[in-house]
mmCIF file of C-alpha atoms and ligand atoms in Angstrom:
data_model
loop_
_atom_site.group_PDB
_atom_site.id
_atom_site.type_symbol
_atom_site.label_atom_id
_atom_site.label_comp_id
_atom_site.label_asym_id
_atom_site.label_seq_id
_atom_site.Cartn_x
_atom_site.Cartn_y
_atom_site.Cartn_z
ATOM 1 C CA MET A 1 62.921 146.540 219.092
ATOM 2 C CA THR A 2 65.979 145.833 216.948
ATOM 3 C CA PHE A 3 67.216 148.417 214.429
ATOM 4 C CA SER A 4 66.539 146.017 211.561
ATOM 5 C CA SER A 5 62.898 145.404 212.583
ATOM 6 C CA GLU A 6 62.463 149.205 213.004
ATOM 7 C CA LEU A 7 63.641 149.673 209.433
ATOM 8 C CA TRP A 8 61.458 146.840 208.060
ATOM 9 C CA ASP A 9 58.336 148.152 209.899
ATOM 10 C CA ARG A 10 58.594 151.705 208.641
ATOM 11 C CA GLY A 11 60.154 151.146 205.131
ATOM 12 C CA ALA A 12 59.494 147.680 203.877
ATOM 13 C CA ALA A 13 56.253 146.171 205.306
ATOM 14 C CA SER A 14 53.940 147.848 202.934
ATOM 15 C CA VAL A 15 56.276 147.692 199.900
ATOM 16 C CA TYR A 16 56.919 144.026 200.478
ATOM 17 C CA GLU A 17 53.174 143.229 200.479
ATOM 18 C CA GLN A 18 52.942 144.956 197.154
ATOM 19 C CA ILE A 19 55.957 142.988 195.829
ATOM 20 C CA VAL A 20 54.545 139.608 196.543
ATOM 21 C CA ARG A 21 51.274 140.553 194.826
ATOM 22 C CA HIS A 22 53.019 141.929 191.763
ATOM 23 C CA PRO A 23 52.107 140.221 188.443
ATOM 24 C CA PHE A 24 56.010 139.677 187.887
ATOM 25 C CA ILE A 25 56.333 137.698 191.077
ATOM 26 C CA THR A 26 52.890 135.841 190.832
ATOM 27 C CA GLY A 27 53.734 134.988 187.170
ATOM 28 C CA LEU A 28 56.987 133.361 188.262
ATOM 29 C CA THR A 29 55.202 130.819 190.270
ATOM 30 C CA ASP A 30 52.116 130.196 188.157
ATOM 31 C CA GLY A 31 54.279 130.209 185.042
ATOM 32 C CA THR A 32 52.402 132.946 183.301
ATOM 33 C CA LEU A 33 55.311 135.367 183.181
ATOM 34 C CA ASP A 34 56.537 135.666 179.648
ATOM 35 C CA HIS A 35 60.167 134.811 178.886
ATOM 36 C CA ASP A 36 60.745 138.210 177.435
ATOM 37 C CA ALA A 37 60.064 139.917 180.679
ATOM 38 C CA PHE A 38 62.333 137.388 182.517
ATOM 39 C CA GLN A 39 64.980 137.976 179.969
ATOM 40 C CA TYR A 40 64.636 141.799 180.513
ATOM 41 C CA PHE A 41 64.873 141.201 184.245
ATOM 42 C CA ILE A 42 68.076 138.917 184.149
ATOM 43 C CA THR A 43 69.758 141.199 181.578
ATOM 44 C CA GLN A 44 69.170 144.199 183.951
ATOM 45 C CA ASP A 45 70.103 142.263 187.060
ATOM 46 C CA SER A 46 73.514 141.558 185.382
ATOM 47 C CA HIS A 47 74.096 145.328 185.168
ATOM 48 C CA TYR A 48 72.735 145.788 188.560
ATOM 49 C CA LEU A 49 74.905 143.094 190.272
ATOM 50 C CA ARG A 50 78.030 144.725 188.899
ATOM 51 C CA ALA A 51 77.113 147.935 190.584
ATOM 52 C CA TYR A 52 75.848 146.215 193.597
ATOM 53 C CA SER A 53 79.264 144.471 193.996
ATOM 54 C CA ARG A 54 81.141 147.816 193.913
ATOM 55 C CA ALA A 55 78.598 149.298 196.340
ATOM 56 C CA LEU A 56 79.276 146.333 198.717
ATOM 57 C CA SER A 57 82.980 147.075 198.379
ATOM 58 C CA LEU A 58 82.471 150.559 199.542
ATOM 59 C CA VAL A 59 80.460 149.264 202.551
ATOM 60 C CA ALA A 60 83.361 146.898 203.276
ATOM 61 C CA GLY A 61 85.863 149.766 203.221
ATOM 62 C CA ARG A 62 83.661 151.811 205.634
ATOM 63 C CA ALA A 63 83.298 148.953 208.174
ATOM 64 C CA THR A 64 85.552 149.147 211.204
ATOM 65 C CA ASP A 65 84.904 145.813 212.705
ATOM 66 C CA GLU A 66 87.069 143.311 210.813
ATOM 67 C CA ASP A 67 84.380 140.606 210.596
ATOM 68 C CA ALA A 68 82.044 143.157 208.891
ATOM 69 C CA VAL A 69 84.959 144.152 206.507
ATOM 70 C CA SER A 70 85.499 140.591 205.597
ATOM 71 C CA MET A 71 81.834 139.754 205.273
ATOM 72 C CA PHE A 72 80.948 142.735 202.973
ATOM 73 C CA ALA A 73 84.065 142.079 200.871
ATOM 74 C CA LEU A 74 83.159 138.444 200.383
ATOM 75 C CA HIS A 75 79.627 139.424 199.441
ATOM 76 C CA ALA A 76 81.003 141.913 196.961
ATOM 77 C CA ALA A 77 83.055 139.085 195.322
ATOM 78 C CA ASN A 78 80.028 136.849 195.443
ATOM 79 C CA ALA A 79 77.741 139.282 193.638
ATOM 80 C CA ILE A 80 80.242 139.043 190.661
ATOM 81 C CA ALA A 81 80.250 135.270 190.977
ATOM 82 C CA VAL A 82 76.441 135.073 190.865
ATOM 83 C CA GLU A 83 76.297 137.473 188.102
ATOM 84 C CA ARG A 84 78.662 135.159 186.059
ATOM 85 C CA GLU A 85 77.301 131.736 187.066
ATOM 86 C CA LEU A 86 73.559 132.142 187.497
ATOM 87 C CA HIS A 87 73.118 134.743 184.814
ATOM 88 C CA THR A 88 75.327 132.966 182.309
ATOM 89 C CA SER A 89 73.409 129.839 182.620
ATOM 90 C CA LEU A 90 70.026 131.511 182.654
ATOM 91 C CA LEU A 91 70.934 133.854 179.892
ATOM 92 C CA GLY A 92 72.215 130.844 177.816
ATOM 93 C CA SER A 93 68.852 129.002 178.454
ATOM 94 C CA LEU A 94 67.186 132.072 177.219
ATOM 95 C CA GLY A 95 69.417 132.257 174.096
ATOM 96 C CA LEU A 96 71.441 135.345 175.205
ATOM 97 C CA THR A 97 75.135 135.959 175.331
ATOM 98 C CA PRO A 98 77.060 138.300 177.699
ATOM 99 C CA ALA A 99 77.570 140.475 174.614
ATOM 100 C CA ASP A 100 73.704 140.840 174.286
ATOM 101 C CA VAL A 101 73.584 142.046 178.003
ATOM 102 C CA ASP A 102 76.241 144.681 177.232
ATOM 103 C CA ALA A 103 74.484 145.726 174.104
ATOM 104 C CA ALA A 104 71.120 146.082 175.941
ATOM 105 C CA GLY A 105 72.706 148.530 178.349
ATOM 106 C CA SER A 106 71.179 149.390 181.679
ATOM 107 C CA GLY A 107 67.516 150.605 181.661
ATOM 108 C CA PRO A 108 66.135 153.699 183.345
ATOM 109 C CA THR A 109 65.136 152.009 186.619
ATOM 110 C CA THR A 110 68.342 149.921 186.841
ATOM 111 C CA THR A 111 70.365 153.017 186.334
ATOM 112 C CA ALA A 112 68.454 155.045 188.861
ATOM 113 C CA TYR A 113 68.703 152.318 191.429
ATOM 114 C CA MET A 114 72.429 151.683 190.772
ATOM 115 C CA SER A 115 73.187 155.492 190.995
ATOM 116 C CA TYR A 116 71.354 155.692 194.286
ATOM 117 C CA LEU A 117 73.274 152.924 195.919
ATOM 118 C CA THR A 118 76.593 154.076 194.708
ATOM 119 C CA ALA A 119 75.883 157.629 195.942
ATOM 120 C CA VAL A 120 74.838 156.495 199.397
ATOM 121 C CA CYS A 121 77.602 154.094 199.776
ATOM 122 C CA ALA A 122 80.234 156.653 198.566
ATOM 123 C CA THR A 123 79.067 159.590 200.501
ATOM 124 C CA GLY A 124 76.943 158.478 203.436
ATOM 125 C CA THR A 125 78.124 157.138 206.760
ATOM 126 C CA TYR A 126 78.709 153.354 207.329
ATOM 127 C CA ALA A 127 75.299 152.834 208.808
ATOM 128 C CA GLU A 128 73.533 154.744 206.013
ATOM 129 C CA ALA A 129 75.468 152.599 203.547
ATOM 130 C CA VAL A 130 74.314 149.424 205.323
ATOM 131 C CA ALA A 131 70.740 150.653 205.361
ATOM 132 C CA ALA A 132 70.749 151.312 201.644
ATOM 133 C CA VAL A 133 72.084 147.737 200.678
ATOM 134 C CA LEU A 134 70.058 145.852 203.280
ATOM 135 C CA PRO A 135 66.730 145.648 201.169
ATOM 136 C CA CYS A 136 68.709 143.988 198.281
ATOM 137 C CA TYR A 137 69.461 141.056 200.673
ATOM 138 C CA TRP A 138 66.421 140.994 202.772
ATOM 139 C CA ILE A 139 63.713 141.396 200.151
ATOM 140 C CA TYR A 140 65.261 138.780 197.979
ATOM 141 C CA ARG A 141 65.606 136.330 200.821
ATOM 142 C CA ASP A 142 61.853 136.856 201.824
ATOM 143 C CA VAL A 143 60.619 136.703 198.224
ATOM 144 C CA GLY A 144 62.752 133.711 197.509
ATOM 145 C CA ARG A 145 61.418 131.884 200.645
ATOM 146 C CA GLU A 146 57.833 132.822 199.765
ATOM 147 C CA LEU A 147 58.217 131.655 196.205
ATOM 148 C CA LEU A 148 59.974 128.429 197.220
ATOM 149 C CA LYS A 149 56.821 127.332 198.904
ATOM 150 C CA ARG A 150 54.995 127.413 195.540
ATOM 151 C CA SER A 151 58.100 126.938 193.185
ATOM 152 C CA SER A 152 57.267 127.152 189.435
ATOM 153 C CA PRO A 153 56.319 124.810 186.591
ATOM 154 C CA ASP A 154 58.901 126.677 184.402
ATOM 155 C CA PRO A 155 62.380 125.225 185.091
ATOM 156 C CA LEU A 156 64.099 128.564 184.476
ATOM 157 C CA TYR A 157 61.905 130.281 187.034
ATOM 158 C CA ALA A 158 62.332 127.319 189.440
ATOM 159 C CA LYS A 159 66.070 127.618 189.275
ATOM 160 C CA TRP A 160 66.053 131.323 189.994
ATOM 161 C CA ILE A 161 63.688 130.796 192.979
ATOM 162 C CA ALA A 162 65.992 127.982 194.288
ATOM 163 C CA THR A 163 68.940 130.364 194.479
ATOM 164 C CA TYR A 164 67.249 133.049 196.473
ATOM 165 C CA GLY A 165 65.054 130.639 198.452
ATOM 166 C CA SER A 166 68.103 128.588 199.624
ATOM 167 C CA GLU A 167 69.338 128.137 203.115
ATOM 168 C CA GLU A 168 72.799 129.383 202.014
ATOM 169 C CA PHE A 169 71.261 132.753 200.989
ATOM 170 C CA ASP A 170 69.246 132.856 204.162
ATOM 171 C CA ALA A 171 72.551 132.427 206.256
ATOM 172 C CA VAL A 172 74.142 135.201 204.327
ATOM 173 C CA VAL A 173 71.127 137.567 205.067
ATOM 174 C CA GLU A 174 71.003 136.625 208.759
ATOM 175 C CA GLN A 175 74.738 137.675 209.129
ATOM 176 C CA VAL A 176 73.996 141.044 207.569
ATOM 177 C CA LEU A 177 70.955 141.539 209.773
ATOM 178 C CA ALA A 178 73.192 140.699 212.895
ATOM 179 C CA VAL A 179 75.687 143.359 211.767
ATOM 180 C CA THR A 180 72.828 145.850 211.200
ATOM 181 C CA ASP A 181 71.574 145.283 214.717
ATOM 182 C CA THR A 182 75.008 146.189 216.212
ATOM 183 C CA LEU A 183 75.352 149.458 214.395
ATOM 184 C CA ASP A 184 75.654 152.501 216.543
ATOM 185 C CA VAL A 185 73.589 155.213 215.033
ATOM 186 C CA GLY A 186 72.917 158.828 216.157
ATOM 187 C CA THR A 187 69.444 160.357 216.052
ATOM 188 C CA ALA A 188 69.803 162.310 212.707
ATOM 189 C CA GLU A 189 71.671 159.485 211.061
ATOM 190 C CA ARG A 190 68.915 156.975 212.036
ATOM 191 C CA GLU A 191 66.417 159.143 210.137
ATOM 192 C CA ARG A 192 68.665 159.102 207.054
ATOM 193 C CA CYS A 193 69.035 155.248 207.460
ATOM 194 C CA HIS A 194 65.278 154.975 207.316
ATOM 195 C CA GLN A 195 65.052 157.128 204.181
ATOM 196 C CA HIS A 196 67.662 155.044 202.364
ATOM 197 C CA PHE A 197 66.199 151.686 203.367
ATOM 198 C CA ALA A 198 62.672 152.832 202.316
ATOM 199 C CA THR A 199 63.955 154.285 199.032
ATOM 200 C CA THR A 200 65.827 151.025 198.058
ATOM 201 C CA CYS A 201 62.749 149.014 199.083
ATOM 202 C CA ARG A 202 60.839 151.048 196.537
ATOM 203 C CA TYR A 203 63.557 150.457 193.944
ATOM 204 C CA GLU A 204 63.208 146.758 194.461
ATOM 205 C CA TRP A 205 59.480 146.914 193.623
ATOM 206 C CA MET A 206 60.229 149.199 190.708
ATOM 207 C CA PHE A 207 62.852 146.828 189.471
ATOM 208 C CA TRP A 208 60.407 144.010 189.016
ATOM 209 C CA ASP A 209 57.726 146.496 187.613
ATOM 210 C CA ALA A 210 60.236 147.732 184.991
ATOM 211 C CA ALA A 211 60.863 144.123 183.941
ATOM 212 C CA TYR A 212 57.271 143.301 183.791
ATOM 213 C CA HIS A 213 56.648 146.336 181.545
ATOM 214 C CA LYS A 214 60.105 145.980 179.839
ATOM 215 C CA LEU A 215 60.606 149.515 180.511
ATOM 216 C CA ASP A 216 62.924 151.386 178.041
ATOM 217 C CA TRP A 217 64.267 154.844 177.783
ATOM 218 C CA PRO A 218 61.542 157.112 176.555
ATOM 219 C CA VAL A 219 64.207 158.773 174.286
ATOM 220 C CA ARG A 220 67.413 157.755 172.669
HETATM 221 C C1 HMH B 301 67.581 144.145 191.875
HETATM 222 C C2 HMH B 301 68.185 143.076 192.803
HETATM 223 N N1 HMH B 301 68.093 143.235 194.153
HETATM 224 C C3 HMH B 301 68.688 142.420 195.015
HETATM 225 C C4 HMH B 301 69.370 141.228 194.579
HETATM 226 C C5 HMH B 301 69.924 140.165 195.469
HETATM 227 O O1 HMH B 301 71.247 140.312 195.339
HETATM 228 C C6 HMH B 301 69.407 141.191 193.083
HETATM 229 N N2 HMH B 301 70.069 140.202 192.463
HETATM 230 N N3 HMH B 301 68.841 142.090 192.304
#
Protein backbone atom coordinates (compact mmCIF):
# COMPACT_ATOMS: atom_id res chain seq x y z
CA MET A 1 0.00 0.00 0.00
CA THR A 2 1.29 3.48 -0.83
CA PHE A 3 2.02 5.93 1.97
CA SER A 4 -0.70 8.29 0.72
CA SER A 5 -3.41 5.58 0.73
CA GLU A 6 -2.30 4.54 4.21
CA LEU A 7 -2.70 8.17 5.35
CA TRP A 8 -6.12 8.46 3.70
CA ASP A 9 -7.45 5.20 5.13
CA ARG A 10 -6.48 6.03 8.68
CA GLY A 11 -6.98 9.77 8.75
CA ALA A 12 -9.33 10.93 6.03
CA ALA A 13 -11.82 8.25 5.00
CA SER A 14 -14.29 8.83 7.82
CA VAL A 15 -13.85 12.62 7.95
CA TYR A 16 -14.28 12.87 4.17
CA GLU A 17 -17.64 11.06 4.37
CA GLN A 18 -18.75 13.59 6.95
CA ILE A 19 -17.52 16.50 4.82
CA VAL A 20 -19.54 15.50 1.75
CA ARG A 21 -22.65 15.14 3.94
CA HIS A 22 -22.11 18.48 5.67
CA PRO A 23 -24.94 21.02 5.08
CA PHE A 24 -22.39 23.60 3.87
CA ILE A 25 -21.31 21.24 1.09
CA THR A 26 -24.78 19.94 0.20
CA GLY A 27 -26.03 23.54 0.32
CA LEU A 28 -23.50 24.55 -2.34
CA THR A 29 -24.94 22.13 -4.89
CA ASP A 30 -28.63 22.47 -4.10
CA GLY A 31 -28.25 26.24 -3.81
CA THR A 32 -29.69 26.39 -0.25
CA LEU A 33 -26.50 27.71 1.35
CA ASP A 34 -27.01 31.34 2.31
CA HIS A 35 -24.64 33.91 0.86
CA ASP A 36 -23.63 35.10 4.34
CA ALA A 37 -22.13 31.70 5.08
CA PHE A 38 -20.34 31.64 1.71
CA GLN A 39 -19.09 35.16 2.31
CA TYR A 40 -17.74 34.10 5.71
CA PHE A 41 -16.09 31.11 4.03
CA ILE A 42 -14.39 33.14 1.27
CA THR A 43 -13.29 35.80 3.75
CA GLN A 44 -11.77 33.21 6.07
CA ASP A 45 -10.24 31.36 3.13
CA SER A 46 -8.44 34.56 2.11
CA HIS A 47 -6.77 34.60 5.51
CA TYR A 48 -6.14 30.88 5.32
CA LEU A 49 -4.53 30.99 1.85
CA ARG A 50 -1.99 33.59 2.98
CA ALA A 51 -0.85 31.31 5.80
CA TYR A 52 -1.06 28.25 3.56
CA SER A 53 1.24 29.90 1.05
CA ARG A 54 3.81 30.59 3.76
CA ALA A 55 3.47 27.01 5.05
CA LEU A 56 4.09 25.68 1.52
CA SER A 57 7.17 27.89 1.27
CA LEU A 58 8.48 26.22 4.42
CA VAL A 59 7.81 22.80 2.87
CA ALA A 60 9.68 23.91 -0.27
CA GLY A 61 12.66 24.90 1.86
CA ARG A 62 12.67 21.51 3.57
CA ALA A 63 12.54 19.44 0.37
CA THR A 64 15.86 18.03 -0.84
CA ASP A 65 14.78 16.83 -4.26
CA GLU A 66 14.90 19.85 -6.58
CA ASP A 67 11.68 18.94 -8.41
CA ALA A 68 9.88 18.96 -5.07
CA VAL A 69 11.48 22.29 -4.07
CA SER A 70 10.30 23.80 -7.31
CA MET A 71 6.83 22.25 -7.06
CA PHE A 72 6.08 23.45 -3.51
CA ALA A 73 7.54 26.90 -4.23
CA LEU A 74 5.27 27.16 -7.29
CA HIS A 75 2.25 26.08 -5.23
CA ALA A 76 3.14 28.64 -2.57
CA ALA A 77 3.09 31.39 -5.20
CA ASN A 78 -0.12 29.99 -6.71
CA ALA A 79 -1.91 30.07 -3.35
CA ILE A 80 -1.39 33.84 -3.28
CA ALA A 81 -2.50 34.11 -6.92
CA VAL A 82 -5.69 32.12 -6.15
CA GLU A 83 -6.32 34.28 -3.13
CA ARG A 84 -6.06 37.37 -5.30
CA GLU A 85 -7.95 36.20 -8.38
CA LEU A 86 -10.72 33.87 -7.28
CA HIS A 87 -11.31 35.67 -4.06
CA THR A 88 -11.26 39.17 -5.45
CA SER A 89 -13.82 38.21 -8.07
CA LEU A 90 -16.01 36.20 -5.68
CA LEU A 91 -15.72 38.81 -2.96
CA GLY A 92 -16.58 41.50 -5.51
CA SER A 93 -19.72 39.58 -6.52
CA LEU A 94 -20.62 39.37 -2.84
CA GLY A 95 -20.14 43.13 -2.49
CA LEU A 96 -16.97 42.87 -0.38
CA THR A 97 -13.57 44.53 -0.76
CA PRO A 98 -10.14 43.28 0.36
CA ALA A 99 -10.37 45.90 3.13
CA ASP A 100 -13.50 44.12 4.44
CA VAL A 101 -11.52 40.87 4.57
CA ASP A 102 -8.78 42.53 6.59
CA ALA A 103 -11.31 44.18 8.88
CA ALA A 104 -13.10 40.84 9.51
CA GLY A 105 -9.83 39.26 10.68
CA SER A 106 -9.26 35.55 11.00
CA GLY A 107 -11.85 33.60 13.01
CA PRO A 108 -11.17 31.02 15.74
CA THR A 109 -11.09 27.94 13.50
CA THR A 110 -9.05 29.66 10.78
CA THR A 111 -6.54 30.84 13.37
CA ALA A 112 -6.25 27.39 14.93
CA TYR A 113 -5.82 25.67 11.55
CA MET A 114 -3.27 28.22 10.29
CA SER A 115 -1.30 28.01 13.54
CA TYR A 116 -1.17 24.23 13.40
CA LEU A 117 -0.01 24.16 9.78
CA THR A 118 2.62 26.79 10.44
CA ALA A 119 3.91 25.02 13.56
CA VAL A 120 4.24 21.62 11.87
CA CYS A 121 5.86 23.07 8.75
CA ALA A 122 8.30 25.12 10.83
CA THR A 123 9.25 22.50 13.43
CA GLY A 124 8.44 19.08 11.95
CA THR A 125 10.47 17.02 9.50
CA TYR A 126 9.97 17.33 5.74
CA ALA A 127 7.64 14.27 5.70
CA GLU A 128 5.63 15.64 8.62
CA ALA A 129 5.23 18.96 6.83
CA VAL A 130 4.06 17.21 3.64
CA ALA A 131 1.56 15.12 5.67
CA ALA A 132 0.18 18.27 7.31
CA VAL A 133 -0.41 20.15 4.03
CA LEU A 134 -1.64 17.15 2.01
CA PRO A 135 -5.32 17.20 3.14
CA CYS A 136 -5.65 20.80 1.92
CA TYR A 137 -4.93 19.62 -1.61
CA TRP A 138 -6.51 16.21 -1.53
CA ILE A 139 -9.79 16.94 0.23
CA TYR A 140 -10.44 19.99 -1.97
CA ARG A 141 -9.71 17.97 -5.10
CA ASP A 142 -12.09 15.18 -4.05
CA VAL A 143 -14.78 17.58 -2.84
CA GLY A 144 -14.40 19.64 -6.04
CA ARG A 145 -14.76 16.54 -8.21
CA GLU A 146 -17.77 15.31 -6.27
CA LEU A 147 -19.48 18.70 -6.47
CA LEU A 148 -18.69 19.11 -10.15
CA LYS A 149 -20.97 16.13 -10.87
CA ARG A 150 -23.87 18.13 -9.45
CA SER A 151 -22.60 21.73 -9.93
CA SER A 152 -24.89 24.45 -8.56
CA PRO A 153 -27.82 26.60 -9.64
CA ASP A 154 -25.99 29.52 -7.98
CA PRO A 155 -23.35 30.98 -10.36
CA LEU A 156 -21.08 32.00 -7.46
CA TYR A 157 -21.04 28.48 -6.07
CA ALA A 158 -20.65 26.99 -9.56
CA LYS A 159 -17.56 29.14 -10.11
CA TRP A 160 -15.98 28.00 -6.88
CA ILE A 161 -16.80 24.36 -7.69
CA ALA A 162 -15.29 24.66 -11.18
CA THR A 163 -11.93 25.81 -9.74
CA TYR A 164 -11.44 22.88 -7.42
CA GLY A 165 -13.13 20.34 -9.67
CA SER A 166 -10.85 21.26 -12.59
CA GLU A 167 -8.39 18.98 -14.37
CA GLU A 168 -5.64 21.52 -13.63
CA PHE A 169 -6.19 21.21 -9.90
CA ASP A 170 -6.35 17.43 -10.21
CA ALA A 171 -2.92 17.42 -11.94
CA VAL A 172 -1.47 19.53 -9.12
CA VAL A 173 -2.79 17.11 -6.49
CA GLU A 174 -1.51 14.06 -8.37
CA GLN A 175 1.99 15.57 -8.35
CA VAL A 176 1.87 16.10 -4.59
CA LEU A 177 0.61 12.54 -4.07
CA ALA A 178 3.50 11.23 -6.16
CA VAL A 179 5.97 13.18 -3.99
CA THR A 180 4.25 11.85 -0.84
CA ASP A 181 4.68 8.28 -2.07
CA THR A 182 8.43 8.66 -2.51
CA LEU A 183 9.03 9.99 1.04
CA ASP A 184 11.45 8.01 3.11
CA VAL A 185 9.84 7.88 6.58
CA GLY A 186 11.05 6.25 9.78
CA THR A 187 8.66 4.37 12.11
CA ALA A 188 8.17 7.08 14.76
CA GLU A 189 8.03 9.76 12.09
CA ARG A 190 5.35 7.77 10.26
CA GLU A 191 3.08 7.92 13.31
CA ARG A 192 3.59 11.67 13.57
CA CYS A 193 2.71 11.99 9.87
CA HIS A 194 -0.53 10.09 10.53
CA GLN A 195 -1.36 12.41 13.41
CA HIS A 196 -0.75 15.58 11.41
CA PHE A 197 -2.66 14.30 8.40
CA ALA A 198 -5.66 13.27 10.55
CA THR A 199 -5.58 16.60 12.41
CA THR A 200 -5.59 18.76 9.29
CA CYS A 201 -8.38 16.57 7.82
CA ARG A 202 -10.43 17.41 10.90
CA TYR A 203 -9.59 21.08 10.48
CA GLU A 204 -10.88 20.88 6.90
CA TRP A 205 -14.27 19.68 8.23
CA MET A 206 -14.17 22.31 10.97
CA PHE A 207 -13.41 25.06 8.44
CA TRP A 208 -16.66 24.35 6.57
CA ASP A 209 -18.56 23.92 9.79
CA ALA A 210 -17.28 27.29 11.09
CA ALA A 211 -18.51 28.94 7.87
CA TYR A 212 -21.88 27.23 8.11
CA HIS A 213 -22.35 28.59 11.65
CA LYS A 214 -20.43 31.84 10.94
CA LEU A 215 -18.41 31.08 14.03
CA ASP A 216 -17.05 34.15 15.78
CA TRP A 217 -14.73 34.59 18.75
CA PRO A 218 -16.81 34.06 21.91
CA VAL A 219 -15.23 37.14 23.51
CA ARG A 220 -13.58 40.27 22.10
C1 LIG B 1 -9.38 25.66 4.13
C2 LIG B 1 -8.82 25.35 2.77
N1 LIG B 1 -8.25 24.17 2.57
C3 LIG B 1 -7.73 23.85 1.36
C4 LIG B 1 -7.78 24.75 0.32
C5 LIG B 1 -7.25 24.37 -1.04
O1 LIG B 1 -6.15 25.10 -1.35
C6 LIG B 1 -8.37 26.00 0.57
N2 LIG B 1 -8.47 26.94 -0.38
N3 LIG B 1 -8.89 26.27 1.81
